[in-house]
mmCIF file of C-alpha atoms in Angstrom:
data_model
loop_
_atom_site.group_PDB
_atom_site.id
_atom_site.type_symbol
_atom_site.label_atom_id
_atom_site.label_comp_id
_atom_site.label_asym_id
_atom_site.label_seq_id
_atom_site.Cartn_x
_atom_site.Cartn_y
_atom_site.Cartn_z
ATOM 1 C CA UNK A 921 22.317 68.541 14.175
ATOM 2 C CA UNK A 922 25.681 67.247 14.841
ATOM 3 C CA UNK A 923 26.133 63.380 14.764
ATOM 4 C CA UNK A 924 22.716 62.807 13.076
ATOM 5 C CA UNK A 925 23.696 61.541 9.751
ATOM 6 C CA UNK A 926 26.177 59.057 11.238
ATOM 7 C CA UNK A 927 23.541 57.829 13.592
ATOM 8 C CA UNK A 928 21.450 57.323 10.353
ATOM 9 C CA UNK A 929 23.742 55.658 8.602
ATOM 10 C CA UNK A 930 24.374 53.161 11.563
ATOM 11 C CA UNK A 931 20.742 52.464 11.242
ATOM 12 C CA UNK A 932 20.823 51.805 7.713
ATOM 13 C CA UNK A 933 23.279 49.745 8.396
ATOM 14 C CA UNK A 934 22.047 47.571 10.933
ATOM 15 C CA UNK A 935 18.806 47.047 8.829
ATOM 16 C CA UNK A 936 21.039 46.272 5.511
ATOM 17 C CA UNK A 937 22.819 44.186 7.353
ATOM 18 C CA UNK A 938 19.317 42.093 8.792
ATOM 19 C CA UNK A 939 18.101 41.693 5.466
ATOM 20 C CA UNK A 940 21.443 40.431 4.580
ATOM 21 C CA UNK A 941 20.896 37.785 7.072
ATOM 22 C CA UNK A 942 17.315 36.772 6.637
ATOM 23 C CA UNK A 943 18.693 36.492 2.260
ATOM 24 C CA UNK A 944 21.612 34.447 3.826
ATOM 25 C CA UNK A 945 18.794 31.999 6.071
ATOM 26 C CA UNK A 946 16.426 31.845 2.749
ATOM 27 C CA UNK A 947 19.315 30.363 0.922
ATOM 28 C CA UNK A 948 20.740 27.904 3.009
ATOM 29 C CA UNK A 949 17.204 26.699 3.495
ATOM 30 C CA UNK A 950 16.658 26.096 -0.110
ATOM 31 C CA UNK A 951 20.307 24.917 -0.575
ATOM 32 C CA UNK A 952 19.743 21.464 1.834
ATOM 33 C CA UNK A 953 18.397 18.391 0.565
ATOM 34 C CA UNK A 954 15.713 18.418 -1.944
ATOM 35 C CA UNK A 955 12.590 16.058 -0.653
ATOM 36 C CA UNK A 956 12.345 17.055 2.311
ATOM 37 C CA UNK A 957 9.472 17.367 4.284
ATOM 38 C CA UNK A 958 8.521 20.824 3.281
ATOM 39 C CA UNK A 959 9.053 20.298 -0.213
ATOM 40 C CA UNK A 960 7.326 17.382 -2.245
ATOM 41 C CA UNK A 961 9.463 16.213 -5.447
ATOM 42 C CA UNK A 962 8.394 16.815 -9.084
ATOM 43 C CA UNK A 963 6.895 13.797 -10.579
ATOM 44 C CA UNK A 964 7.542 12.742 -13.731
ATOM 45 C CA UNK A 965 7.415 10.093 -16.710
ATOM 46 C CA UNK A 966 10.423 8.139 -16.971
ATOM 47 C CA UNK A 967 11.112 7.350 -20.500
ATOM 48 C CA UNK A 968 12.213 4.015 -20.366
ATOM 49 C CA UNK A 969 11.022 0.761 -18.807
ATOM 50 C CA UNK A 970 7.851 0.140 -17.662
ATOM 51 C CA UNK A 971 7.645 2.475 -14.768
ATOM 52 C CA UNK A 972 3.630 2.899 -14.272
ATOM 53 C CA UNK A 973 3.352 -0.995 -12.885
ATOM 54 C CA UNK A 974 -0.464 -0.689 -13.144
ATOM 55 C CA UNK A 975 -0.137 -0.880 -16.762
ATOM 56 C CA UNK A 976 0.176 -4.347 -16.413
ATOM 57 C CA UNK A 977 -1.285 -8.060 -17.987
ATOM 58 C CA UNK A 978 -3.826 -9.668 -15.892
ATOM 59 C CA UNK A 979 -2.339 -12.537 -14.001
ATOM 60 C CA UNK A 980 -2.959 -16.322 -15.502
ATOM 61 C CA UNK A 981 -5.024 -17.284 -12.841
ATOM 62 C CA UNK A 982 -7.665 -14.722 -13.449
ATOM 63 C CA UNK A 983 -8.894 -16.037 -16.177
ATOM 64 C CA UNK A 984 -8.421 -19.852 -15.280
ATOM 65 C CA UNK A 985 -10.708 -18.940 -11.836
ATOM 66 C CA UNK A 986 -13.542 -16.832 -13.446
ATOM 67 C CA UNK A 987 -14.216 -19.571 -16.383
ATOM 68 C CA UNK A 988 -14.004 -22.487 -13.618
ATOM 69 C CA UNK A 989 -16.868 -20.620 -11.642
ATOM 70 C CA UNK A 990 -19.170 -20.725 -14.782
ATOM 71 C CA UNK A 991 -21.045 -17.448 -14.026
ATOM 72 C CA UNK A 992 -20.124 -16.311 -17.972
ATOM 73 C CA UNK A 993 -20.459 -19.183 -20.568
ATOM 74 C CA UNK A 994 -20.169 -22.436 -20.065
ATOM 75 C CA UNK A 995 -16.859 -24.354 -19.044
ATOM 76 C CA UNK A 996 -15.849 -25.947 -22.586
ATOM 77 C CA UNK A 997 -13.668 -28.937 -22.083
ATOM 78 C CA UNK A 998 -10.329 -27.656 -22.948
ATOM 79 C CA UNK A 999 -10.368 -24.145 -21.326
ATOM 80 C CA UNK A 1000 -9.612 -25.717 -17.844
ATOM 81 C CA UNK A 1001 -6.082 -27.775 -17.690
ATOM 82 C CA UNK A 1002 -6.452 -31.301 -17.045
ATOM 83 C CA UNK A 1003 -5.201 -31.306 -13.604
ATOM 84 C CA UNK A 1004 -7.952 -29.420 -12.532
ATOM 85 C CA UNK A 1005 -11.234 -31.550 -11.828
ATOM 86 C CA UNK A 1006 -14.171 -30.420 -13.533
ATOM 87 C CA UNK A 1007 -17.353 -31.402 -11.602
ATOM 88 C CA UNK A 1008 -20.328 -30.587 -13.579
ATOM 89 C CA UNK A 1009 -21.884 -28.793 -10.332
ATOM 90 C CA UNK A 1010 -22.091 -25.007 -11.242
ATOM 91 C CA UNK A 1011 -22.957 -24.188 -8.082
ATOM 92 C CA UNK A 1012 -20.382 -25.935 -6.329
ATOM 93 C CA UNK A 1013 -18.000 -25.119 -8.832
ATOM 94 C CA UNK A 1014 -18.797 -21.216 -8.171
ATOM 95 C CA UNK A 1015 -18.366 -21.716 -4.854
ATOM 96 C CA UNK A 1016 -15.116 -23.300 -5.133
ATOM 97 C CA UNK A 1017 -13.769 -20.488 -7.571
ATOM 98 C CA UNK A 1018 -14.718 -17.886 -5.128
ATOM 99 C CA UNK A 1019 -12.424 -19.947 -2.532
ATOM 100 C CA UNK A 1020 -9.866 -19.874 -5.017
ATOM 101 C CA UNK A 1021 -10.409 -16.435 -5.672
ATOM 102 C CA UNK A 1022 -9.974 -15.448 -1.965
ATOM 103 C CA UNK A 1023 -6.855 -17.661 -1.341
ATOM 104 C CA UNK A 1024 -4.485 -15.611 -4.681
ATOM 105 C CA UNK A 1025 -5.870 -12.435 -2.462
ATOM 106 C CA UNK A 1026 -4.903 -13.608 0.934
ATOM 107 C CA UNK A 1027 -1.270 -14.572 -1.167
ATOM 108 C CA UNK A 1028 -0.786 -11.537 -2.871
ATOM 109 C CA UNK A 1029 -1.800 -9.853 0.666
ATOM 110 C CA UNK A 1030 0.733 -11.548 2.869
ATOM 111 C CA UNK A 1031 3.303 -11.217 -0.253
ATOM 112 C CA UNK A 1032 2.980 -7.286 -0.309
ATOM 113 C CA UNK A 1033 2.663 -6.496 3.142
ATOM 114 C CA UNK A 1034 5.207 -5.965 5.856
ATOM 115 C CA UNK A 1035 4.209 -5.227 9.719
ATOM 116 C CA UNK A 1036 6.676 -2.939 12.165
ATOM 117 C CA UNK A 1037 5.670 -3.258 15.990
ATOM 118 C CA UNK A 1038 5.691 -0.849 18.775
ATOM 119 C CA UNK A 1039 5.561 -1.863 22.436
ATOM 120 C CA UNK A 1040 3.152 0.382 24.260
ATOM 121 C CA UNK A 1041 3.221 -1.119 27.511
ATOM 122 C CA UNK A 1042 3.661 -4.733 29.307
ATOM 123 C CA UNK A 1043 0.169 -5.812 28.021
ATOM 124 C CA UNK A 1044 -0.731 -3.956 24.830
ATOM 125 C CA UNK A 1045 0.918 -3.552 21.180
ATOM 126 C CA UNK A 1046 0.807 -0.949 18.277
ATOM 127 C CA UNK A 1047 1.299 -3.088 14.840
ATOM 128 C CA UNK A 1048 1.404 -0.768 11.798
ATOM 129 C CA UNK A 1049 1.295 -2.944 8.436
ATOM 130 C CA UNK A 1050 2.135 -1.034 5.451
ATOM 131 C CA UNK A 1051 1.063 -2.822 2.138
ATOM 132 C CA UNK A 1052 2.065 -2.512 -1.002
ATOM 133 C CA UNK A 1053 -0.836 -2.417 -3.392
ATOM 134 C CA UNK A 1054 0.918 -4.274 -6.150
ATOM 135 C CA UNK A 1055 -1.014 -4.654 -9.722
ATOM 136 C CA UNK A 1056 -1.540 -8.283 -8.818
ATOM 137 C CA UNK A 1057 -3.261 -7.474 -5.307
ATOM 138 C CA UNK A 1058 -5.955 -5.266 -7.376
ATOM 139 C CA UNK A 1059 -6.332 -7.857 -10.150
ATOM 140 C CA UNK A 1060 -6.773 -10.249 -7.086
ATOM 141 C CA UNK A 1061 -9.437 -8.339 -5.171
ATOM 142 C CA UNK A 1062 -11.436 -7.161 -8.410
ATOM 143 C CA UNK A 1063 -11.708 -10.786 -9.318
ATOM 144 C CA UNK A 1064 -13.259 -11.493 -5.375
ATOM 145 C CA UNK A 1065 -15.513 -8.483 -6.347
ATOM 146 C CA UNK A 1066 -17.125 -10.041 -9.480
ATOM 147 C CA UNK A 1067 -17.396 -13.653 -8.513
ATOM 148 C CA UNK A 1068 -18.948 -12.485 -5.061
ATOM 149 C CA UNK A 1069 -21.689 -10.702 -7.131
ATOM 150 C CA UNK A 1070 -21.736 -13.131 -9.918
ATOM 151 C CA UNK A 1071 -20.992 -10.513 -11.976
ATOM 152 C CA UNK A 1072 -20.737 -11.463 -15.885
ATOM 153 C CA UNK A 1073 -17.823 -10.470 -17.682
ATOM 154 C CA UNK A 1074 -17.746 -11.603 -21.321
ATOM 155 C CA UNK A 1075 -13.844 -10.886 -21.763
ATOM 156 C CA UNK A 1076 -12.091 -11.075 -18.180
ATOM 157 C CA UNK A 1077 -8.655 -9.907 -19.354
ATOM 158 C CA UNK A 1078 -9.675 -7.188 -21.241
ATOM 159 C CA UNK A 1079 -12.224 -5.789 -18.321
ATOM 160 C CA UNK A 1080 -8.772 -6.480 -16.302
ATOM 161 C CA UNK A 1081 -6.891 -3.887 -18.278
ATOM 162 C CA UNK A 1082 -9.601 -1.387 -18.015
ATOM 163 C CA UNK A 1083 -9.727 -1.249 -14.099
ATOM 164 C CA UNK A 1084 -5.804 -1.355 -14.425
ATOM 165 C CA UNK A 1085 -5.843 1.304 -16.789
ATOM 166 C CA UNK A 1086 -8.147 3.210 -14.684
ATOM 167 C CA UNK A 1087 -5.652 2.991 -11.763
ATOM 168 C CA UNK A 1088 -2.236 3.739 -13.472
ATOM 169 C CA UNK A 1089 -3.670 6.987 -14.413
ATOM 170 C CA UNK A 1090 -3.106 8.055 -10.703
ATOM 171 C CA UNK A 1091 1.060 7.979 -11.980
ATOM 172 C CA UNK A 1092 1.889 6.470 -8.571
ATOM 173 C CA UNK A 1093 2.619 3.966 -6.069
ATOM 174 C CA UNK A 1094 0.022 3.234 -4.364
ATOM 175 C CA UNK A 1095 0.544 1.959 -0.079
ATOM 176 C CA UNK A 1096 -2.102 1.126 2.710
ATOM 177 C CA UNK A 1097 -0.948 2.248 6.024
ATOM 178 C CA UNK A 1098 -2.932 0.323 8.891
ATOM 179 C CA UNK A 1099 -2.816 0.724 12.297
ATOM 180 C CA UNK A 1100 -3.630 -2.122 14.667
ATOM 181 C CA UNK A 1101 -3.805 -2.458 18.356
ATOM 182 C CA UNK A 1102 -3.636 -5.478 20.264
ATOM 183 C CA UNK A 1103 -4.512 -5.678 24.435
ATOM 184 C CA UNK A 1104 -3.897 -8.783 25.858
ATOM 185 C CA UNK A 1105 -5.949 -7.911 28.765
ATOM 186 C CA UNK A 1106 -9.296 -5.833 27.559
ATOM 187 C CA UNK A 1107 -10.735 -5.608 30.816
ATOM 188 C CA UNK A 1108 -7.599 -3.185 31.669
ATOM 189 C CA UNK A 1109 -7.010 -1.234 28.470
ATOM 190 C CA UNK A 1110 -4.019 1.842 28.433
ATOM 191 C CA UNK A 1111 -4.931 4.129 26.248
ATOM 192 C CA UNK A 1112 -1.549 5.633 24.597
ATOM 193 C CA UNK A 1113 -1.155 7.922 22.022
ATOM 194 C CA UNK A 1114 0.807 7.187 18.728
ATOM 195 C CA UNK A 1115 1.794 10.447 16.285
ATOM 196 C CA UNK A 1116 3.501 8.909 13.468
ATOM 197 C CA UNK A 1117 4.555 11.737 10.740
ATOM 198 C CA UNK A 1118 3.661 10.609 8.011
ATOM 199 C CA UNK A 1119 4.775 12.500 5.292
ATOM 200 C CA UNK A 1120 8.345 11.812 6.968
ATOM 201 C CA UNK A 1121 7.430 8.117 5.739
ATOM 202 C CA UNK A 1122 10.187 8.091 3.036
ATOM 203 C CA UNK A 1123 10.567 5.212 -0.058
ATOM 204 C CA UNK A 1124 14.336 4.625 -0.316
ATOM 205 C CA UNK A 1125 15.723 3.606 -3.819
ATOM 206 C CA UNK A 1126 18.521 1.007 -4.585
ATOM 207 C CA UNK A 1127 20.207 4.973 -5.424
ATOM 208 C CA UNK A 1128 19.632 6.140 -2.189
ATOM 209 C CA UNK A 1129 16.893 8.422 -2.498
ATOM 210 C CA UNK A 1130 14.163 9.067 -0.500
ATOM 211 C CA UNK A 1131 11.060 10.260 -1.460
ATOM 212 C CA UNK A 1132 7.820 11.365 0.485
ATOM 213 C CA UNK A 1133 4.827 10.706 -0.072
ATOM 214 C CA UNK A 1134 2.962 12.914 -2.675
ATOM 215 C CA UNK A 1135 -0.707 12.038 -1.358
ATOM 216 C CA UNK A 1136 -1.587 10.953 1.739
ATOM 217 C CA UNK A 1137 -5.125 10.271 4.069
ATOM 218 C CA UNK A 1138 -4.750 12.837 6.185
ATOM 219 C CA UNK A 1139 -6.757 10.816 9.319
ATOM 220 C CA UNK A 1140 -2.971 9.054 9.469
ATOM 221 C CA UNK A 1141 -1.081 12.131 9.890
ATOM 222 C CA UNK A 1142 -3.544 12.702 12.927
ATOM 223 C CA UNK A 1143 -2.674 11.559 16.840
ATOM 224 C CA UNK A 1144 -4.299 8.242 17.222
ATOM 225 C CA UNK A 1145 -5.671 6.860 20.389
ATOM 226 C CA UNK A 1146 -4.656 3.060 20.489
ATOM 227 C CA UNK A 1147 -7.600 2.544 22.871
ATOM 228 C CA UNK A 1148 -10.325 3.367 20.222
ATOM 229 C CA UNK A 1149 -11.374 1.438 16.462
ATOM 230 C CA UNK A 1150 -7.829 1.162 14.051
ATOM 231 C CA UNK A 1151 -7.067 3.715 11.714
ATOM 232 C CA UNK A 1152 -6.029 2.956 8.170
ATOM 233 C CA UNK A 1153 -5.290 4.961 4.894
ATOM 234 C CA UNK A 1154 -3.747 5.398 1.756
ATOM 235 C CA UNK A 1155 -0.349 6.542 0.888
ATOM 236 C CA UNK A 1156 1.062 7.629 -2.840
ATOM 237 C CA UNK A 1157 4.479 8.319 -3.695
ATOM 238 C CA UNK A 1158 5.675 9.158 -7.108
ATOM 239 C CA UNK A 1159 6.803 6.972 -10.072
ATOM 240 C CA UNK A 1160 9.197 9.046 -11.246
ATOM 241 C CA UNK A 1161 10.979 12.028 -10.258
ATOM 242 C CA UNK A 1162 13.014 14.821 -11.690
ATOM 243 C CA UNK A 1163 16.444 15.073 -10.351
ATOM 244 C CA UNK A 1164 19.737 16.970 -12.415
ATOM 245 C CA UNK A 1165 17.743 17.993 -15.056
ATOM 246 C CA UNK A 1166 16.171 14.836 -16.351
ATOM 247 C CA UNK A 1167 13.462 12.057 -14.877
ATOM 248 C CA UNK A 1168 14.364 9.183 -13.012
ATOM 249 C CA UNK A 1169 12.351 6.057 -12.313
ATOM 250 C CA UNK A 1170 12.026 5.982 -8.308
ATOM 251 C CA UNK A 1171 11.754 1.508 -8.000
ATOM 252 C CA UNK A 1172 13.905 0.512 -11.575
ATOM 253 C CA UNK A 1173 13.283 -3.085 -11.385
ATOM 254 C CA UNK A 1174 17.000 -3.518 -12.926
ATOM 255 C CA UNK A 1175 18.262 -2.590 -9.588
ATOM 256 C CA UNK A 1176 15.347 -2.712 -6.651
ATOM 257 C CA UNK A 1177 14.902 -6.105 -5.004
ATOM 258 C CA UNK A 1178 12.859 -4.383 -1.766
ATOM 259 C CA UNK A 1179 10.273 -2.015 -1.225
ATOM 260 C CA UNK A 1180 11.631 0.342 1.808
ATOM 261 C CA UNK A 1181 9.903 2.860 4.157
ATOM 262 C CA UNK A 1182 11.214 4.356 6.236
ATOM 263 C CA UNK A 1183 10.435 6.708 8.869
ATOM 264 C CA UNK A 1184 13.615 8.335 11.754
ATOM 265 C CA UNK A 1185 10.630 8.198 14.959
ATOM 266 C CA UNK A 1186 7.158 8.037 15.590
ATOM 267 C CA UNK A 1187 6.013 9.893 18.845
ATOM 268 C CA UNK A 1188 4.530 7.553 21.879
ATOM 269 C CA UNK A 1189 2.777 9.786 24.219
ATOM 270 C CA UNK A 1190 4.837 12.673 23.274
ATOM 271 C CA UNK A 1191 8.462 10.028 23.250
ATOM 272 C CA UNK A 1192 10.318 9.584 20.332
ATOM 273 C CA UNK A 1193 10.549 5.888 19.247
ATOM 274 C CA UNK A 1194 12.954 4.677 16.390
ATOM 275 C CA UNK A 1195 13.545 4.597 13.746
ATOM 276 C CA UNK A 1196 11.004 2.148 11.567
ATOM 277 C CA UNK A 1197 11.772 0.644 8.465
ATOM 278 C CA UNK A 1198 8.859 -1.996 6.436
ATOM 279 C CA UNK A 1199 10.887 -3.806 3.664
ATOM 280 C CA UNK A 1200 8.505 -5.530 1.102
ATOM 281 C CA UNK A 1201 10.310 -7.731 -1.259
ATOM 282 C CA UNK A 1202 10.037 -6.478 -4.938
ATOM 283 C CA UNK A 1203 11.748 -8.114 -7.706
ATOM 284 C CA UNK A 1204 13.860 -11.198 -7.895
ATOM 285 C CA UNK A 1205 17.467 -11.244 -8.976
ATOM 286 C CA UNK A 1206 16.732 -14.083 -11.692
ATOM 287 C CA UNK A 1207 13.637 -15.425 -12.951
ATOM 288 C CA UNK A 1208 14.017 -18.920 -12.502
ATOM 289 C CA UNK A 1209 10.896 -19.568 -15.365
ATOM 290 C CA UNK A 1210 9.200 -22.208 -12.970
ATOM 291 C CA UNK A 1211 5.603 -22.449 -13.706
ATOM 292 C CA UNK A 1212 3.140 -20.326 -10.998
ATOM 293 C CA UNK A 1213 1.342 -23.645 -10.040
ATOM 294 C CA UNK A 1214 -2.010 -23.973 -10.024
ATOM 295 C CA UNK A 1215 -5.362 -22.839 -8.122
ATOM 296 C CA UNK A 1216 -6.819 -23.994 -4.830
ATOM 297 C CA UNK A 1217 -10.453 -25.180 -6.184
ATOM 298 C CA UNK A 1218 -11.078 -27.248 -2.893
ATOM 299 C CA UNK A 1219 -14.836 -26.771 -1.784
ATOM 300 C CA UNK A 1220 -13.416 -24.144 2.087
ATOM 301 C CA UNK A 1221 -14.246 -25.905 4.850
ATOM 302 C CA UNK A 1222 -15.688 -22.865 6.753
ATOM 303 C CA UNK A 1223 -19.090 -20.374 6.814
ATOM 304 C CA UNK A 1224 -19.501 -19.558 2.970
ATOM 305 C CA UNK A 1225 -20.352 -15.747 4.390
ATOM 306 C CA UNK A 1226 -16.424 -15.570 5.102
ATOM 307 C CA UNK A 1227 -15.960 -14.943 0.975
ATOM 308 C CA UNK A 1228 -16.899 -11.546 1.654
ATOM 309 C CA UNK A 1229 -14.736 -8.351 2.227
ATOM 310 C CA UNK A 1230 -14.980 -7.069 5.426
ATOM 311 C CA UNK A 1231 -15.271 -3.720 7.063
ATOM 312 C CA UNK A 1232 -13.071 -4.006 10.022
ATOM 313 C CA UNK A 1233 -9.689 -5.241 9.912
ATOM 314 C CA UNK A 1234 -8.693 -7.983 12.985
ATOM 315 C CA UNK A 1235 -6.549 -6.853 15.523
ATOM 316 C CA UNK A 1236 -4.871 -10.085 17.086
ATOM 317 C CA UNK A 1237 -1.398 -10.007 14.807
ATOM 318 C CA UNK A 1238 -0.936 -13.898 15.923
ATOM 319 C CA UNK A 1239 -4.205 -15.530 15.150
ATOM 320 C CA UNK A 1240 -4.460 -18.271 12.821
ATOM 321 C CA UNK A 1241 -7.199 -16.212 10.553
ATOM 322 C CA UNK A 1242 -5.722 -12.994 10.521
ATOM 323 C CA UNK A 1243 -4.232 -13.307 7.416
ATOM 324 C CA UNK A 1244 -7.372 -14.777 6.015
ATOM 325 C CA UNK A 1245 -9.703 -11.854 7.671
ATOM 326 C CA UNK A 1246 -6.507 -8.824 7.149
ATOM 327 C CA UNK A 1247 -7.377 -9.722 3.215
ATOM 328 C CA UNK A 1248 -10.877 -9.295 3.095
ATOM 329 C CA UNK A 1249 -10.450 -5.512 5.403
ATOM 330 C CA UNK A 1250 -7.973 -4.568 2.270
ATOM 331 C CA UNK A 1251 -10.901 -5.957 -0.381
ATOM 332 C CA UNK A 1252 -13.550 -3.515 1.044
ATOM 333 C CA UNK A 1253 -11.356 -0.724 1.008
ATOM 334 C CA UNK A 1254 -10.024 -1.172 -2.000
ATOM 335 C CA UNK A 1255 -13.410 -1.417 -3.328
ATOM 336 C CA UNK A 1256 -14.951 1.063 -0.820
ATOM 337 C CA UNK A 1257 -17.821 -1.125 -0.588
ATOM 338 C CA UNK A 1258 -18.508 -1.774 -4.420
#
């Protein structure tokens, strides 16, 4: 019939010119930024340096606090330096290297940690504390874990390295994510809702690069009810990436002096809030090369039962203790309970 093929071709036409479209859409998607929150990056082993940080040596004090508690061999006279008072008392000198123990942990806690607050209403808070779990923080809590269970160790460095090793073969960088809520007035709780995205929760380079999580708990990237128990989680980004054909290390300590996360909003009750940025200091400019100190060996002046992890992290930000208390929650999870 007349004017068929034309109509036809018109057709053909408009569908070429759809798929032309949808081609054009496919490649300006995949022609934006690289890590975003669709795509995760490649990891990779960086060549140089020591990127994997959990391939690390124990920290002095480790082994200066296990032989002062006596639970292996023995103290002999010149393992412990002089400053240090020896008392002959095994038990109390267990005791006091288990205090010792749990003040490097509550250090190394408030060292790698950094808190961001959110204001859900005139009486009640959000506080989300990322933490960084450095090599030193794991060393720290593993050495809690033995002297709690007066566990023998013949050789406490090289057991060190083992758990170490063990860790570094994860290939990342390992966070906690916990989320706290404090009501001043508990008789007249709010409940809000908080919907933070985390795989939007980007590590920013010295380069400017950001770069999302590769493993998360998913219970974070859930809504949370500030009204019920806290919520808490792990987070690992890479250690390297690969970027213009080769592998770059993500936190080079040549040029990184902070840790940054950073996330553009969190949602509260459906509102966007932010942007929310943790910084965690990371590596000095210099190293001045003045000695680490020494140990706290004093005999703690509260309940014994408070060298213990703890299942429950504290939710009042401002008390005295929390920092004591916020230590022991990271212990048991850590450990998941030995």
């Amino acid at each position: 019939m007349p004017g068929t093929k034309p109509k036809q071709c018109a057709r053909h036409a408009i569908m070429l010119w759809h798929v032309i479209v949808l081609l054009i859409m496919g490649v300006t998607a995949c022609g934006g930024s690289p890590y975003t929150t669709t795509s995760k990056p490649i990891p990779c082993q960086p060549e140089s340096g020591n990127a994997n940080l959990y391939r690390s040596t124990p920290h002095p004090w480790i082994n200066l606090i296990y032989t002062y508690s006596g639970i292996a061999v023995p103290i002999e006279p010149n393992s412990i330096p002089a400053m240090i008072p020896v008392t002959g008392d095994h038990s109390q000198q267990a005791i006091a290297a288990r205090h010792a123990a749990l003040q490097l942990l509550i250090k190394e806690t408030e060292r790698w940690s950094n808190t961001a607050t959110i204001k859900l209403d005139n009486s009640s808070e959000a506080h989300i504390v990322v933490t960084f779990i450095h090599p030193e923080l794991v060393q720290a809590i593993y050495l809690n874990e033995i002297l709690q269970n007066s566990h023998m160790v013949p050789d406490i460095n090289e057991q060190m390295n083992e758990v170490m090793n063990r860790v570094s073969q994860r290939d990342e960088l390992l966070f906690m994510v916990t989320v706290l809520t404090n009501h001043r007035d508990p008789l007249n709780i709010t409940h809000h809702i908080l919907d933070i995205p985390i795989g939007e929760m980007e590590l920013t380079n010295a380069e400017d690069i950001s770069v999302p999580p590769l493993h998360d708990d998913h219970n974070l990237d859930q809504p949370i009810d500030t009204g019920q128990k806290p919520v808490f989680g792990f987070l690992g980004y890479p250690i390297g990436i690969e970027t213009n054909g080769g592998c770059i290390w993500v936190l080079d300590t040549t040029y990184n002096t902070n840790i940054v996360i950073v996330v553009d909003s969190i949602l509260i009750d459906g509102a966007k809030g932010g942007p929310y940025a943790w910084t965690i200091r990371y590596q000095s400019l210099i190293d001045t090369g003045i000695p680490i100190g020494s140990p706290d060996f004093a005999i703690p002046s509260y309940d014994l039962s408070l060298l213990s992890p703890l299942a429950a992290p504290p939710s009042e930000i401002n008390d005295p203790d929390f920092l004591r208390d916020f230590s022991r929650f990271i212990w048991r999870q850590v450990t998941f309970g030995n």
